[in-house]
Amino acid sequence: MSGLSASPVSTADAATGAGPRHVAIIMDGNGRWAKRRFLPRVAGHRAGAEAVRVTVKAAADMGLKALTLYAFSSENWRRSTEEVSDLMGLLRHYLRKEIAGMDRNGIRLRTIGNIDGLDNELINLVREGVERTKNNRRLDFVLALNYGAQDEMVRAIRDIATDVQSGVLAPEDIDPAAIEARLDTSDLPPLDLLIRTSGERRLSNFLLWQAAYAELLFVDTLWPDFDGEALAAAIADFGTRERRFGGR
Ligand code: IPE
Ligand code: IPE
Ligand code: MG
């Protein structure tokens, strides 16, 4: 990434009408799914974890390069201690159970977000999973953990300030590429499609920078009901979009 032509958005695939390379999902609606069944919220999160498993496998089979899932936001700490602890427990359980299968399927685990804010056991599980799958190339499965786009930008800006202060970076060299290089997503393909389930139509502090030219899709499906078929439908919808990137 260099020079005046550097663009924050790669148009390589998208402009030619190819399928999305990088899809991100705001997995919402676990609580409502459980409520409809008169079950505790944790039952919804458990069913949501199963939807993650099938969706990741489907994404790899469909040839996506990256799938980013919003698993826990930097604002989700505001939930009850019980729910936070249930979510963290499920994340630990998920990682313990699924890493081997991911590895077998050529899936590389990554994370975005402030991982340091998680408990040590979870940090270690994440590190082990990332290390074990680091040579896989079929699909990047990116878990957004303790992720908030504003927090990500604050960390990037601090990094830039430090580089400016130490003389490594001149203020006039701060451009979109310099910022992108410091985001958690720096080595992922540009975001093509951002999906939110459960009928809510907001971004809730997810990938705000990266969504600049992403296609947005809001579906009513509650996250635990999401699956490969739902992902295929989303990708088909993406195929009908005309992306312009401001250029036409
Ligand atoms: C999404 O489901 C899971 C997380 C945010 C971790 P919710 O728990 O937000 O479910 P609703 O929105 O209450 O239905
Ligand atoms: C966004 O969902 C966070 C995740 C899916 C992890 P929320 O359910 O927390 O978002 P709000 O509170 O409805 O905006
Ligand atoms: Mg929600």
Short mmCIF file of C-alpha atoms in Angstrom, two decimals, residues 1-9 175-182 186-187:
data_model
loop_
_atom_site.label_atom_id
_atom_site.label_comp_id
_atom_site.label_asym_id
_atom_site.label_seq_id
_atom_site.Cartn_x
_atom_site.Cartn_y
_atom_site.Cartn_z
CA MET A 1 0.00 0.00 0.00
CA SER A 2 1.74 3.15 -1.06
CA GLY A 3 1.50 6.46 -2.81
CA LEU A 4 -1.27 8.74 -3.85
CA SER A 5 -3.42 6.09 -5.44
CA ALA A 6 -3.76 4.09 -2.22
CA SER A 7 -7.44 3.59 -1.65
CA PRO A 8 -9.04 2.41 1.58
CA VAL A 9 -11.29 0.16 -0.44
CA ASP A 175 -3.59 8.83 5.28
CA PRO A 176 -6.28 6.14 5.07
CA ALA A 177 -3.66 3.48 4.43
CA ALA A 178 -1.70 4.51 7.54
CA ILE A 179 -4.85 4.18 9.60
CA GLU A 180 -5.89 0.88 8.03
CA ALA A 181 -2.48 -0.58 8.71
CA ARG A 182 -3.08 -0.03 12.42
CA SER A 186 -5.12 -4.75 8.70
CA ASP A 187 -4.27 -8.07 7.08
#
